[in-house]
Short mmCIF file of C-alpha atoms in Angstrom, two decimals:
data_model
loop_
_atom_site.label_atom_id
_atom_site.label_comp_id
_atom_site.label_asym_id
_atom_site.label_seq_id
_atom_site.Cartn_x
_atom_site.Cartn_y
_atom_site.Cartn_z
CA UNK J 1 35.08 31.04 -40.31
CA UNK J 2 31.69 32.00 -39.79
CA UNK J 3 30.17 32.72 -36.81
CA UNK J 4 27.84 30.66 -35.32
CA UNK J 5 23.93 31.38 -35.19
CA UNK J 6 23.14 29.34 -32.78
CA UNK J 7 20.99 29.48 -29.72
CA UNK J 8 23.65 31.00 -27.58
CA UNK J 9 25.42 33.39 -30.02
CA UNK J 10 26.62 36.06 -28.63
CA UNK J 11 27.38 34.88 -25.20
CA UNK J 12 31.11 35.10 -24.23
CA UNK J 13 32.29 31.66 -22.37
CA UNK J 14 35.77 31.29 -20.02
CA UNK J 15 36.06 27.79 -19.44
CA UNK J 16 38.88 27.27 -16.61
CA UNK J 17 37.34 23.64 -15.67
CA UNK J 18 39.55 20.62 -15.65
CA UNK J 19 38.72 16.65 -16.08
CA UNK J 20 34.97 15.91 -17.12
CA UNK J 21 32.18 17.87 -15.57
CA UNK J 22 32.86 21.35 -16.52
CA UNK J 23 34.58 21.19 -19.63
CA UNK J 24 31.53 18.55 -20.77
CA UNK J 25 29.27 21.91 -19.73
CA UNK J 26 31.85 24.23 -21.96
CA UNK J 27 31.71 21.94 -24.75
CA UNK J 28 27.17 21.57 -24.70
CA UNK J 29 27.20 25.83 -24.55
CA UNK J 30 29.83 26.09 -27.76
CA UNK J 31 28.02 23.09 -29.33
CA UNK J 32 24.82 25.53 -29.49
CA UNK J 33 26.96 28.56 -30.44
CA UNK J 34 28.74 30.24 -27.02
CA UNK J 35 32.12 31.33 -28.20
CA UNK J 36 34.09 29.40 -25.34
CA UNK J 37 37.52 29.81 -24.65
CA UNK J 38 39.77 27.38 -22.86
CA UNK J 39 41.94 28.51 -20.43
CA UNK J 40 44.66 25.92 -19.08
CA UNK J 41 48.17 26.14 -17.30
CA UNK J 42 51.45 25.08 -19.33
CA UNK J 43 50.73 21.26 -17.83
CA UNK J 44 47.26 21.64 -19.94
CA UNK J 45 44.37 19.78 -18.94
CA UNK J 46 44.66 16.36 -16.89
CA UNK J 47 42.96 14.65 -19.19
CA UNK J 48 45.44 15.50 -22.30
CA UNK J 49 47.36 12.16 -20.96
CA UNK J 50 44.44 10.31 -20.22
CA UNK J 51 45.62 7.67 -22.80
CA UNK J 52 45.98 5.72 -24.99
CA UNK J 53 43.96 5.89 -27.39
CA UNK J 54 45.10 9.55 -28.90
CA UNK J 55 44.26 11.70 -31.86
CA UNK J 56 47.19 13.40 -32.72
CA UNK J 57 48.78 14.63 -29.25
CA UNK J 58 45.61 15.05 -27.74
CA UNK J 59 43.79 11.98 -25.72
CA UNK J 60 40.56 10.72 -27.26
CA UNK J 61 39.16 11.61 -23.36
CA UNK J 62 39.91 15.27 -23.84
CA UNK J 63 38.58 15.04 -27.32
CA UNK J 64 35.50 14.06 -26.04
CA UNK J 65 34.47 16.68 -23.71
CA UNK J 66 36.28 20.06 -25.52
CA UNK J 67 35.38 20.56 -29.37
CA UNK J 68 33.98 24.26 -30.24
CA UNK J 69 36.91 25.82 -27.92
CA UNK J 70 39.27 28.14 -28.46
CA UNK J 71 42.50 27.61 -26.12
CA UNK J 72 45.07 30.25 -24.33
CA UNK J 73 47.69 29.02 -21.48
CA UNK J 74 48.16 30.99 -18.92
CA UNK J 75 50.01 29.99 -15.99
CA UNK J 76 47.83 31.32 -12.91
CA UNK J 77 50.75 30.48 -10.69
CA UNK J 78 52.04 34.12 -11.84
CA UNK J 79 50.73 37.54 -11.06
CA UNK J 80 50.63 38.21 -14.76
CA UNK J 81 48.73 35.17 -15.52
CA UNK J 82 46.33 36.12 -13.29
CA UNK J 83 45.58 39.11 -14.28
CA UNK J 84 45.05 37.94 -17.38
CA UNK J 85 42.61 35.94 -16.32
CA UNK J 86 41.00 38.65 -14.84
CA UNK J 87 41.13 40.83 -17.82
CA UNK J 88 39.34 37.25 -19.64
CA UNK J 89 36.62 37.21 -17.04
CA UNK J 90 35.77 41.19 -17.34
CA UNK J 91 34.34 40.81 -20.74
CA UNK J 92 32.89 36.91 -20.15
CA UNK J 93 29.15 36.30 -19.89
CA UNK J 94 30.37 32.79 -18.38
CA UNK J 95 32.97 31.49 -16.53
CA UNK J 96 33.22 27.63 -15.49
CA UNK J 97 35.88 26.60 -13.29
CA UNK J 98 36.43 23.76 -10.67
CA UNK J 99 39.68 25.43 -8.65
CA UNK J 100 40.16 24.09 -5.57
CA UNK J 101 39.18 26.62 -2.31
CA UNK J 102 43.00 26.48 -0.87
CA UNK J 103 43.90 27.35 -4.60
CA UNK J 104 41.81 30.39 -4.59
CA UNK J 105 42.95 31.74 -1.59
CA UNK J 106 46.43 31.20 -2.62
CA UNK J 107 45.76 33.29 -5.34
CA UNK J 108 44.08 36.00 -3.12
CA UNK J 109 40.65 34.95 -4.62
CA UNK J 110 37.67 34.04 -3.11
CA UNK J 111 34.24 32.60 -4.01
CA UNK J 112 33.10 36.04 -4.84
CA UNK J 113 36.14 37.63 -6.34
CA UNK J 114 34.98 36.79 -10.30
CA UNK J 115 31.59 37.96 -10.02
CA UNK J 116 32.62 41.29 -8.12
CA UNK J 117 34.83 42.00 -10.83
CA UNK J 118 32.12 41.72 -13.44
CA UNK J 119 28.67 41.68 -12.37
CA UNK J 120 27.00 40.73 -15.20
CA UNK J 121 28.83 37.54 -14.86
CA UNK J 122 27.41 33.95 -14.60
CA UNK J 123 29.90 32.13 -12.92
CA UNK J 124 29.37 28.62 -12.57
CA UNK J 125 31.42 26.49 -9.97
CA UNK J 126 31.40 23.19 -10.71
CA UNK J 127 33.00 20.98 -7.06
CA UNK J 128 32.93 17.68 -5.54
CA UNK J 129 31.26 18.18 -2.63
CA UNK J 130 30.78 22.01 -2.74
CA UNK J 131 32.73 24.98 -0.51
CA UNK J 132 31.58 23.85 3.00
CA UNK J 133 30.02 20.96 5.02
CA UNK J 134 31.75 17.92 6.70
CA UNK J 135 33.02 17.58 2.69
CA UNK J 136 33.46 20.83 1.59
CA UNK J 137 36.15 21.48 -0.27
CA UNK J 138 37.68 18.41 -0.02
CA UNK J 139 38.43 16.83 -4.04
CA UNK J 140 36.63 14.23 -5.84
CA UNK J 141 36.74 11.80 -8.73
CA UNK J 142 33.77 10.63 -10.57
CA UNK J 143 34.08 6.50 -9.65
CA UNK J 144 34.65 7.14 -5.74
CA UNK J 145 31.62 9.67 -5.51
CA UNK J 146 29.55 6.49 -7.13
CA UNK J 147 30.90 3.90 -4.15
CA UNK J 148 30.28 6.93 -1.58
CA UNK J 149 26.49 8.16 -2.74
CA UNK J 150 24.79 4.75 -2.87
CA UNK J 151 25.53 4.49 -6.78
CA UNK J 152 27.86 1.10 -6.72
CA UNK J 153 25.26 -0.11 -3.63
CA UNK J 154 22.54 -0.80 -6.07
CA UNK J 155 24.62 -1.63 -9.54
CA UNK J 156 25.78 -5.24 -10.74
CA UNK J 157 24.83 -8.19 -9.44
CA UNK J 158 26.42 -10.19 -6.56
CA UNK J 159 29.23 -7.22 -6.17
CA UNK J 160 28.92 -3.90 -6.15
CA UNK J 161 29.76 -2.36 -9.30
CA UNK J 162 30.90 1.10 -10.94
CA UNK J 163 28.18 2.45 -13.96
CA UNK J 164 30.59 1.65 -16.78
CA UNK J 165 30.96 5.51 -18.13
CA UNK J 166 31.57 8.64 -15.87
CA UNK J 167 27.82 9.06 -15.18
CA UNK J 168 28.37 11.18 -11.97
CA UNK J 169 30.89 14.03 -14.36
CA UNK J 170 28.58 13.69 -17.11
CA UNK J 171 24.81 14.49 -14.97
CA UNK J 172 27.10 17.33 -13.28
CA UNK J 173 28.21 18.66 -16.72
CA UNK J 174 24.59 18.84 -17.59
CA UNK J 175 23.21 20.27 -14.44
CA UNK J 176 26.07 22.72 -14.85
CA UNK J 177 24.84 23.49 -18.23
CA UNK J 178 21.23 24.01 -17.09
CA UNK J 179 22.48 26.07 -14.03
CA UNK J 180 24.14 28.85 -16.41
CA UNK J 181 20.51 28.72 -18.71
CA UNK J 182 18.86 29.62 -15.35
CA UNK J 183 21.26 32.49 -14.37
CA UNK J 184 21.34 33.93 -18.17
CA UNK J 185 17.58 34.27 -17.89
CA UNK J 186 17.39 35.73 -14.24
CA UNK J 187 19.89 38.03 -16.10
CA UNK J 188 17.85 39.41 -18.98
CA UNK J 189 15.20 40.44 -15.60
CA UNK J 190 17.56 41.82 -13.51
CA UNK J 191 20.83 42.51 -15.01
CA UNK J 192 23.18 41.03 -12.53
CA UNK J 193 24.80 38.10 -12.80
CA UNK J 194 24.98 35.40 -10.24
CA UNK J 195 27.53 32.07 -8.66
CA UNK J 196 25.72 29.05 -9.36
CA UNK J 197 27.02 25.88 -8.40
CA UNK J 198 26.64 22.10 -8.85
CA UNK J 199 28.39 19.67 -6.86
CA UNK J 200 29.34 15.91 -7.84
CA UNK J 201 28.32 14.89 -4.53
CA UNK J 202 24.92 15.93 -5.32
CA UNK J 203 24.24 15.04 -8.59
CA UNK J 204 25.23 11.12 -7.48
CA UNK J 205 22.61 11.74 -4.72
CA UNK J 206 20.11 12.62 -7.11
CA UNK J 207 20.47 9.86 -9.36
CA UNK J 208 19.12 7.16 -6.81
CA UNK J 209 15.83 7.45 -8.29
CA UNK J 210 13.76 4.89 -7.50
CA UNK J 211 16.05 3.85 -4.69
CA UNK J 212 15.67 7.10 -2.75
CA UNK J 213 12.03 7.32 -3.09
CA UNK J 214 11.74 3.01 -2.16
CA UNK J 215 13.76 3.93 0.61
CA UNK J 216 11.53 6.56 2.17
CA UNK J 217 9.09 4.77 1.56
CA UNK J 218 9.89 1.30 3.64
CA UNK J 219 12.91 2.55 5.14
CA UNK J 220 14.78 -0.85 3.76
CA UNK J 221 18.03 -0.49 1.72
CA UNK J 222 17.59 -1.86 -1.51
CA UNK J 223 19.29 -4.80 -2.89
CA UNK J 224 21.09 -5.03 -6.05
CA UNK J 225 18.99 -6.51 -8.61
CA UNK J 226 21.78 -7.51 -11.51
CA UNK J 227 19.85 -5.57 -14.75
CA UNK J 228 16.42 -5.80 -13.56
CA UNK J 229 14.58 -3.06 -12.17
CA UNK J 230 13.32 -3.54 -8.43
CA UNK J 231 9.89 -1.64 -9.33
CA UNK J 232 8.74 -3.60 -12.73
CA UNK J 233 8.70 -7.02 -14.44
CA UNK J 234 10.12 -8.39 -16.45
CA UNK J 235 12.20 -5.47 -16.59
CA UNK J 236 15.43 -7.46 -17.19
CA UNK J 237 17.81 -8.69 -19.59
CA UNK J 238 17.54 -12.65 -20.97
CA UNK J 239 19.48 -14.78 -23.09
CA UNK J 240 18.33 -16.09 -26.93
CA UNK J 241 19.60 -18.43 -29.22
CA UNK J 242 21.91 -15.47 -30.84
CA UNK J 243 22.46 -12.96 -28.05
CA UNK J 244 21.45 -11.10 -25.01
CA UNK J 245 18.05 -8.77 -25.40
CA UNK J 246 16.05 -6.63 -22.84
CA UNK J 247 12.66 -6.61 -22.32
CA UNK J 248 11.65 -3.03 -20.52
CA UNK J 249 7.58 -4.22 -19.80
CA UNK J 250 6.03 -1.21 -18.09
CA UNK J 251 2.56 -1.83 -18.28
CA UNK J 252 -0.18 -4.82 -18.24
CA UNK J 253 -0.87 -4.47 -21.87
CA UNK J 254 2.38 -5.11 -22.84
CA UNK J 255 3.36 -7.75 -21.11
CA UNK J 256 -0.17 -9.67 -22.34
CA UNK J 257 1.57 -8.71 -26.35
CA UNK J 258 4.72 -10.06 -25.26
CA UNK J 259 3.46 -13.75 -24.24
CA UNK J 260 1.25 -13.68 -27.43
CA UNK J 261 4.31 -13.32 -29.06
CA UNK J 262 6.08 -16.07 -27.46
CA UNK J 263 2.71 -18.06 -27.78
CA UNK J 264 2.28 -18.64 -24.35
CA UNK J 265 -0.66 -16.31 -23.94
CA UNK J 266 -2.38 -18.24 -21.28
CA UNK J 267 0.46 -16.91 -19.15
CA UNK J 268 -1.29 -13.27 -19.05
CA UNK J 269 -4.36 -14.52 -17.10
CA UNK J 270 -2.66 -16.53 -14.44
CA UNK J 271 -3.40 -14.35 -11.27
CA UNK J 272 0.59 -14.33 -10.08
CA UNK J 273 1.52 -12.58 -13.22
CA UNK J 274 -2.03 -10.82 -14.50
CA UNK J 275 -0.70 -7.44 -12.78
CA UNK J 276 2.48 -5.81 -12.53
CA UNK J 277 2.79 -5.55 -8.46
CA UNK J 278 1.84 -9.60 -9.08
CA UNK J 279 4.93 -9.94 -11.62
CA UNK J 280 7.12 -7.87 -9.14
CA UNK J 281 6.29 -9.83 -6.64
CA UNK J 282 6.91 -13.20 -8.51
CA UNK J 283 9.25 -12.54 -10.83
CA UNK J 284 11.28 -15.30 -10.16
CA UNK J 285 8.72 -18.21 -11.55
CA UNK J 286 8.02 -16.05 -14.05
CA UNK J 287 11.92 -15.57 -15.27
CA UNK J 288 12.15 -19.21 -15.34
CA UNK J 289 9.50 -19.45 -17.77
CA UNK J 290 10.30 -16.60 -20.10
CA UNK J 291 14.07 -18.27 -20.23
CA UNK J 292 12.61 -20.85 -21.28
CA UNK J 293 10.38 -19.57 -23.93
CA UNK J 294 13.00 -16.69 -25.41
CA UNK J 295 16.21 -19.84 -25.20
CA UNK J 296 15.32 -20.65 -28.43
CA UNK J 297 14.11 -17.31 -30.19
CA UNK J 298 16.12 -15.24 -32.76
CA UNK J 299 16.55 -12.40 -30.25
CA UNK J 300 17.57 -9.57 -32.77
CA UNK J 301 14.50 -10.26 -35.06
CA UNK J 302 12.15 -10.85 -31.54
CA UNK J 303 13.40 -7.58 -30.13
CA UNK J 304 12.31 -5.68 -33.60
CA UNK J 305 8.76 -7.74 -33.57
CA UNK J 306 8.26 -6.67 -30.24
CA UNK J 307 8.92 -3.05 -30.92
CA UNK J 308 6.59 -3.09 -33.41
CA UNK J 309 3.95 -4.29 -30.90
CA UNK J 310 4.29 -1.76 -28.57
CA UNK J 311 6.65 -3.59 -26.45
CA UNK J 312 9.83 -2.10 -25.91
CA UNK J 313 12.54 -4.41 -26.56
CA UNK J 314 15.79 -4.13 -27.76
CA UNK J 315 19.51 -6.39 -28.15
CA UNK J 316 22.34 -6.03 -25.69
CA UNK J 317 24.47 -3.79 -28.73
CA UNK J 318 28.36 -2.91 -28.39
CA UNK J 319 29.89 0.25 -28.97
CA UNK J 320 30.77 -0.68 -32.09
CA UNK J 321 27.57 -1.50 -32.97
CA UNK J 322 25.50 1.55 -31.66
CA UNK J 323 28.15 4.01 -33.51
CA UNK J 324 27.70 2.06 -36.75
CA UNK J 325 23.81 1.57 -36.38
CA UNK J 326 21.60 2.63 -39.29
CA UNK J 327 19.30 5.02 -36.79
CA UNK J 328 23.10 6.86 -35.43
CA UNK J 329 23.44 7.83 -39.03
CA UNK J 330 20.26 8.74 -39.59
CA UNK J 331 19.63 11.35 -36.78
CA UNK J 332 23.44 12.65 -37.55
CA UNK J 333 24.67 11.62 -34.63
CA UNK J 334 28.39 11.47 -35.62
CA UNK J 335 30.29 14.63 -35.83
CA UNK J 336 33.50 14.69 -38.08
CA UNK J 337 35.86 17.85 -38.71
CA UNK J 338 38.91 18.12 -40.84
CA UNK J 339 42.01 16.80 -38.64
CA UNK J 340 40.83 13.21 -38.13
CA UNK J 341 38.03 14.58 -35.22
CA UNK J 342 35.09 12.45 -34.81
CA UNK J 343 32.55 12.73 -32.01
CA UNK J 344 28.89 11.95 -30.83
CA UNK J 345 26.79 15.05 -31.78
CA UNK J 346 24.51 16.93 -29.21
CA UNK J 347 21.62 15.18 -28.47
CA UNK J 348 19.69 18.40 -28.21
CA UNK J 349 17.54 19.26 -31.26
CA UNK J 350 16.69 22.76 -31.98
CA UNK J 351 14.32 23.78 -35.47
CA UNK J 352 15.70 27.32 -36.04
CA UNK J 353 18.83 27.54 -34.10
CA UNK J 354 20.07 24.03 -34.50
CA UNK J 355 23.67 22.88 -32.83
CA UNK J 356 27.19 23.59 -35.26
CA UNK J 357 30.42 21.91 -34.96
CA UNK J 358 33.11 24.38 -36.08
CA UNK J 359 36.11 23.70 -33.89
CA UNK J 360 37.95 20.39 -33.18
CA UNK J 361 39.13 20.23 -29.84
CA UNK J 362 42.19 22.84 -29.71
CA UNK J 363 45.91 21.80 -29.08
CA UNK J 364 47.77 22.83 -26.51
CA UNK J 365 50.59 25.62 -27.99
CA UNK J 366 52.64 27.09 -26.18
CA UNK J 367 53.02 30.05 -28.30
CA UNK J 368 49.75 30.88 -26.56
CA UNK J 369 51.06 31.19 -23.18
CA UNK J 370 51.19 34.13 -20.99
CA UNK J 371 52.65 34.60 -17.69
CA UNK J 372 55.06 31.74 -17.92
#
């Protein structure tokens, strides 16, 4: 096989993460050519059993988050597996790992341990709520960090309601990602490497945009607003004759194109609706009337008119639906290898040293093992 040329060739990854966030942040570096190896105990990752549905042995989760890995076991419950470990991180740019504190210090480790053993190391901690605090240390999952930062507080409508995909590990996997960029470049200056770290717990609070900012602003909690946004209208979801579309109107000229597309033009000049603070403000006399003028409208072929107009607009799709959509195939957005893999490519677009997909997410073989 050869090597990759991508943006990150050359740089040496240890992934020792578990679950979602960090091994989503091992799987975005060997996407753009990091030569990541997966490190996991004879039990493998969590998320191996996270199933059904499987490909092969091997969950569709963990498929998700760990193509472009290599894999070794090692069971760091042993002296030997831990020095192996250590022998891993001496000659790793990167190491990712998610170890609980009380693990560490059963292991005689510490917070500074990996990077005093190689200083040129970047080693990214990736924790629920971080090493100290009224939280610290303590573990976390993905759907109780949304109920406990504010997350389910301003999703769904009457009831509060979890984001329907792991938003929280995902943000944290990417923030992880972009942490590791950082420290690589502070690297090139200064030639040390450094512990960065990014917390769940934080990444949850910094998704409350606009919430956080309304807040501060009036010092009122927000209320859940179903799918419309409590800034902008008609920023909302509404029913047609054949489906469920959204219309995302930002701005005053769009939301005049939109009623001369529904022919009720008129609509744009009348003084509760001519601005959108006015809109906001009455946006429930003005749902009422856009229900009644979209009821009736082919909403797939309104949502592609609209587009067109400079309105954005689009139909409620499915999974099925997105992965199967004309524009997916187009910008190569699927990702198949030989096995039976398939996966949704890196969104990240690069001219010269564009992403490669060379390794399906690896097995878990014993034969690999070491200190067991």
């Amino acid at each position: 096989m050869e090597a990759s040329e991508g943006a990150l060739a050359g740089v040496r990854v240890l992934d020792v993460s578990r679950v979602l966030g960090g091994p989503y942040a091992g799987q975005v570096l060997g996407d753009h050519g990091a030569d990541v190896l997966k490190i996991e105990g004879p039990e493998g990752d969590d998320t191996r059993s996270w199933g059904p549905p499987y490909l092969g042995q091997t969950s569709a989760y963990f498929s998700g988050a760990n193509r472009n890995k290599r894999s070794r076991m090692l069971n760091l419950g042993t002296e030997s597996g831990r020095a192996a470990l250590m022998e891993e991180v001496a000659q790793a740019d990167v190491l990712i790992e998610n170890f609980k504190l009380s693990t560490l210090s059963k292991w005689g480790w510490n917070l500074n341990s990996f990077v005093e053993a190689n200083p040129r190391l970047v080693h990214c901690r990736v924790s629920g709520f971080g090493s100290d605090g009224p939280y610290g240390g303590l573990p976390a999952y993905d759907t109780a960090v949304q109920a406990l930062c504010g997350l389910m507080s301003v999703n769904g409508g009457a009831d509060a309601t979890r984001v329907g995909l792991p938003v929280v590990d995902m943000t944290t996997g990417l923030n992880a990602v972009i942490a590791v960029l950082l420290a690589l470049q502070a690297r090139h200056r200064t030639g040390r490497g450094q512990m960065v770290e990014t917390t769940l717990y934080a990444n949850a609070v910094s998704l409350l945009h606009p919430h956080a900012s309304n807040y501060y602003a009036t010092g009122k909690n927000p209320e859940r607003t179903g799918n419309a946004h409590p800034n902008i209208y008609p920023y909302d979801s509404f029913q047609t004759a054949d489906g469920t579309i959204y219309l995302a109107v930002g701005n005053d000229t769009q939301f005049v194109a939109l009623c001369g597309r529904l022919g009720i033009g008129a609509l744009a000049l009348d003084s509760r609706f001519a601005s959108n603070p006015s809109r906001s403000v009455n946006r429930q006399a003005l749902r009422e009337i856009l229900e009644q003028a979209l009821a009736p409208a082919d909403g797939r072929q309104l949502a592609q008119d609209l587009v067109k107009l400079g309105v954005p607009c689009a139909p409620v799709c499915s999974v099925a639906e997105v992965l199967s959509h004309p524009h997916t195939t187009h910008m190569g957005l699927e990702v198949t290898l030989p096995g039976g893999y398939r996966g949704v490519a890196s969104p990240i677009r690069l001219s010269d040293t564009p992403a490669t997909y060379r390794l399906a997410p690896p097995e878990l073989h014993a034969g690999s093992a070491h200190g067991l």
